[in-house]
mmCIF file of C-alpha atoms in Angstrom:
data_model
loop_
_atom_site.group_PDB
_atom_site.id
_atom_site.type_symbol
_atom_site.label_atom_id
_atom_site.label_comp_id
_atom_site.label_asym_id
_atom_site.label_seq_id
_atom_site.Cartn_x
_atom_site.Cartn_y
_atom_site.Cartn_z
ATOM 1 C CA MET A 1 23.783 138.964 35.915
ATOM 2 C CA ASP A 2 24.488 136.544 38.767
ATOM 3 C CA ILE A 3 28.221 136.671 38.097
ATOM 4 C CA LEU A 4 28.190 140.482 38.316
ATOM 5 C CA LEU A 5 26.270 140.366 41.608
ATOM 6 C CA ILE A 6 28.640 137.756 43.035
ATOM 7 C CA VAL A 7 31.736 139.736 42.029
ATOM 8 C CA LEU A 8 30.267 142.978 43.410
ATOM 9 C CA GLY A 9 29.226 141.154 46.568
ATOM 10 C CA ALA A 10 32.749 139.803 47.026
ATOM 11 C CA LEU A 11 34.197 143.306 46.533
ATOM 12 C CA PHE A 12 31.823 144.681 49.145
ATOM 13 C CA ILE A 13 32.717 141.879 51.561
ATOM 14 C CA ILE A 14 36.451 142.565 51.116
ATOM 15 C CA SER A 15 35.887 146.331 51.463
ATOM 16 C CA GLY A 16 33.848 145.661 54.593
ATOM 17 C CA VAL A 17 36.664 143.742 56.254
ATOM 18 C CA LEU A 18 39.145 146.453 55.275
ATOM 19 C CA GLY A 19 36.733 149.057 56.615
ATOM 20 C CA CYS A 20 36.971 147.495 60.059
ATOM 21 C CA VAL A 21 40.504 148.836 60.422
ATOM 22 C CA LEU A 22 40.217 151.914 58.201
ATOM 23 C CA PRO A 23 37.963 154.336 60.061
ATOM 24 C CA ILE A 24 36.580 156.236 57.074
ATOM 25 C CA ILE A 25 35.218 153.090 55.403
ATOM 26 C CA PRO A 26 32.057 151.736 57.095
ATOM 27 C CA GLY A 27 33.059 148.074 57.409
ATOM 28 C CA PRO A 28 29.992 146.172 58.618
ATOM 29 C CA PRO A 29 27.516 148.070 56.392
ATOM 30 C CA LEU A 30 29.639 147.261 53.332
ATOM 31 C CA SER A 31 29.831 143.609 54.368
ATOM 32 C CA TYR A 32 26.059 143.553 54.756
ATOM 33 C CA ILE A 33 25.626 144.984 51.253
ATOM 34 C CA GLY A 34 27.847 142.149 50.054
ATOM 35 C CA LEU A 35 25.459 139.643 51.643
ATOM 36 C CA LEU A 36 22.493 141.383 50.040
ATOM 37 C CA LEU A 37 24.109 141.302 46.609
ATOM 38 C CA LEU A 38 24.675 137.572 46.967
ATOM 39 C CA HIS A 39 21.062 137.174 48.098
ATOM 40 C CA PHE A 40 19.812 138.928 44.944
ATOM 41 C CA THR A 41 21.293 136.231 42.743
ATOM 42 C CA GLU A 42 19.091 133.398 41.563
ATOM 43 C CA ARG A 43 21.357 130.694 42.929
ATOM 44 C CA TYR A 44 22.172 131.879 46.466
ATOM 45 C CA GLN A 45 19.466 132.835 48.933
ATOM 46 C CA PHE A 46 19.382 133.813 52.584
ATOM 47 C CA SER A 47 16.217 133.733 54.660
ATOM 48 C CA SER A 48 14.415 136.964 55.486
ATOM 49 C CA LYS A 49 15.005 136.283 59.177
ATOM 50 C CA PHE A 50 18.757 135.927 58.556
ATOM 51 C CA LEU A 51 18.915 139.203 56.619
ATOM 52 C CA ILE A 52 16.883 141.093 59.244
ATOM 53 C CA ILE A 53 19.052 139.795 62.090
ATOM 54 C CA TRP A 54 22.222 140.823 60.266
ATOM 55 C CA ALA A 55 20.737 144.223 59.424
ATOM 56 C CA ILE A 56 20.086 144.795 63.140
ATOM 57 C CA ILE A 57 23.565 143.567 64.088
ATOM 58 C CA THR A 58 25.083 145.868 61.455
ATOM 59 C CA VAL A 59 23.228 148.935 62.743
ATOM 60 C CA VAL A 60 24.086 148.158 66.376
ATOM 61 C CA VAL A 61 27.776 147.541 65.641
ATOM 62 C CA TYR A 62 27.964 150.689 63.511
ATOM 63 C CA ALA A 63 26.435 152.782 66.311
ATOM 64 C CA LEU A 64 28.614 151.194 68.993
ATOM 65 C CA ASP A 65 31.715 151.945 66.949
ATOM 66 C CA TYR A 66 31.083 155.636 67.559
ATOM 67 C CA LEU A 67 30.055 155.246 71.178
ATOM 68 C CA ILE A 68 32.693 152.840 72.525
ATOM 69 C CA PRO A 69 35.802 155.066 72.042
ATOM 70 C CA ALA A 70 34.016 158.029 73.612
ATOM 71 C CA TRP A 71 32.819 155.785 76.441
ATOM 72 C CA GLY A 72 36.369 154.469 76.934
ATOM 73 C CA THR A 73 37.758 157.992 77.110
ATOM 74 C CA LYS A 74 35.088 159.088 79.595
ATOM 75 C CA LYS A 75 35.421 155.877 81.630
ATOM 76 C CA PHE A 76 39.094 156.644 82.126
ATOM 77 C CA GLY A 77 38.372 160.233 83.195
ATOM 78 C CA GLY A 78 38.424 162.013 79.854
ATOM 79 C CA SER A 79 36.594 165.187 78.933
ATOM 80 C CA LYS A 80 34.836 166.209 75.712
ATOM 81 C CA ARG A 81 38.106 167.661 74.468
ATOM 82 C CA GLY A 82 39.719 164.284 75.047
ATOM 83 C CA VAL A 83 36.993 162.609 73.007
ATOM 84 C CA TRP A 84 37.317 165.145 70.181
ATOM 85 C CA GLY A 85 41.102 164.930 70.378
ATOM 86 C CA SER A 86 40.802 161.189 69.960
ATOM 87 C CA ILE A 87 38.658 161.570 66.842
ATOM 88 C CA ILE A 88 40.920 164.240 65.332
ATOM 89 C CA GLY A 89 44.002 162.178 66.175
ATOM 90 C CA LEU A 90 42.464 159.195 64.429
ATOM 91 C CA VAL A 91 41.876 161.148 61.215
ATOM 92 C CA ILE A 92 45.306 162.817 61.251
ATOM 93 C CA GLY A 93 47.064 159.574 62.107
ATOM 94 C CA MET A 94 45.303 157.721 59.330
ATOM 95 C CA PHE A 95 46.470 160.155 56.659
ATOM 96 C CA PHE A 96 49.934 161.089 57.881
ATOM 97 C CA PHE A 97 51.209 157.925 59.565
ATOM 98 C CA PRO A 98 49.388 154.935 58.068
ATOM 99 C CA PRO A 99 48.909 152.231 59.226
ATOM 100 C CA PHE A 100 50.263 152.913 62.721
ATOM 101 C CA GLY A 101 48.622 156.327 62.896
ATOM 102 C CA ILE A 102 45.240 154.634 63.099
ATOM 103 C CA ILE A 103 46.349 153.040 66.354
ATOM 104 C CA ILE A 104 48.417 155.773 67.989
ATOM 105 C CA GLY A 105 46.506 158.780 66.580
ATOM 106 C CA PRO A 106 43.484 158.435 68.893
ATOM 107 C CA PHE A 107 45.768 157.968 71.895
ATOM 108 C CA ILE A 108 47.889 161.039 71.141
ATOM 109 C CA GLY A 109 44.807 163.081 70.214
ATOM 110 C CA ALA A 110 43.079 162.252 73.507
ATOM 111 C CA VAL A 111 46.207 163.095 75.501
ATOM 112 C CA VAL A 112 46.642 166.425 73.694
ATOM 113 C CA GLY A 113 42.933 167.196 74.131
ATOM 114 C CA GLU A 114 43.151 166.561 77.863
ATOM 115 C CA LEU A 115 46.321 168.630 78.202
ATOM 116 C CA THR A 116 44.560 171.609 76.560
ATOM 117 C CA VAL A 117 41.904 171.410 79.269
ATOM 118 C CA GLY A 118 44.633 171.731 81.868
ATOM 119 C CA LYS A 119 44.765 168.170 83.156
ATOM 120 C CA ASP A 120 48.077 166.864 84.410
ATOM 121 C CA SER A 121 50.026 164.445 82.249
ATOM 122 C CA GLY A 122 49.011 161.402 84.316
ATOM 123 C CA ALA A 123 45.300 162.075 83.887
ATOM 124 C CA ALA A 124 45.814 162.881 80.198
ATOM 125 C CA LEU A 125 47.673 159.601 79.644
ATOM 126 C CA LYS A 126 44.929 157.698 81.449
ATOM 127 C CA SER A 127 42.318 159.294 79.190
ATOM 128 C CA GLY A 128 44.429 158.489 76.128
ATOM 129 C CA PHE A 129 44.641 154.876 77.239
ATOM 130 C CA GLY A 130 40.851 154.776 77.591
ATOM 131 C CA SER A 131 40.469 156.130 74.072
ATOM 132 C CA PHE A 132 42.912 153.551 72.751
ATOM 133 C CA MET A 133 41.097 150.708 74.520
ATOM 134 C CA GLY A 134 37.758 151.970 73.171
ATOM 135 C CA PHE A 135 39.182 152.104 69.669
ATOM 136 C CA LEU A 136 40.486 148.536 69.973
ATOM 137 C CA ALA A 137 37.153 147.287 71.336
ATOM 138 C CA GLY A 138 35.228 148.967 68.506
ATOM 139 C CA THR A 139 37.603 147.580 65.902
ATOM 140 C CA LEU A 140 37.331 144.081 67.346
ATOM 141 C CA LEU A 141 33.544 144.291 67.346
ATOM 142 C CA LYS A 142 33.520 145.389 63.691
ATOM 143 C CA LEU A 143 35.961 142.654 62.727
ATOM 144 C CA ILE A 144 33.816 140.013 64.392
ATOM 145 C CA ALA A 145 30.658 141.204 62.624
ATOM 146 C CA SER A 146 32.279 141.591 59.191
ATOM 147 C CA GLY A 147 34.209 138.357 59.657
ATOM 148 C CA MET A 148 30.999 136.455 60.356
ATOM 149 C CA MET A 149 29.307 137.984 57.312
ATOM 150 C CA THR A 150 32.348 137.023 55.229
ATOM 151 C CA TRP A 151 32.107 133.485 56.566
ATOM 152 C CA TYR A 152 28.405 133.260 55.612
ATOM 153 C CA PHE A 153 29.176 134.678 52.153
ATOM 154 C CA VAL A 154 31.937 132.138 51.515
ATOM 155 C CA LYS A 155 29.962 129.284 53.083
ATOM 156 C CA GLU A 156 27.002 130.005 50.807
ATOM 157 C CA MET A 157 29.281 130.069 47.765
ATOM 158 C CA ILE A 158 30.892 126.723 48.626
ATOM 159 C CA VAL A 159 27.737 124.803 49.478
#
């Protein structure tokens, strides 16, 4: 049973890291499930405090991933249409132009969203840049969290 839990845990850890750059897959929550699966084995154990701290970090990072791009768009003068354009651009870009669509989709979506509101091209580009920066910040935050969980998973397996 331990081998099954370890293999499943490793698959969840790998999926979690991939989910940091693929927006539909919830990266940090999957990485956390990988840690839990390893914890449920008889050989590898994490402390309750460790698991609670990482649960909190996972929830916070997951929530911030939705808030940061919208905050970036608004911080750079974007409207709600810019925020929604960014989200729609992300989804369209992911399916039609992978892997680069994940990066440029939110930018183009925010610009198009701002142009439909009637903003000039300079303001729309500024909003698109804010969306892009928010997306990068959210992705980096997810990668750090999932990367640390991966490190703990591997470290526990080696020791």
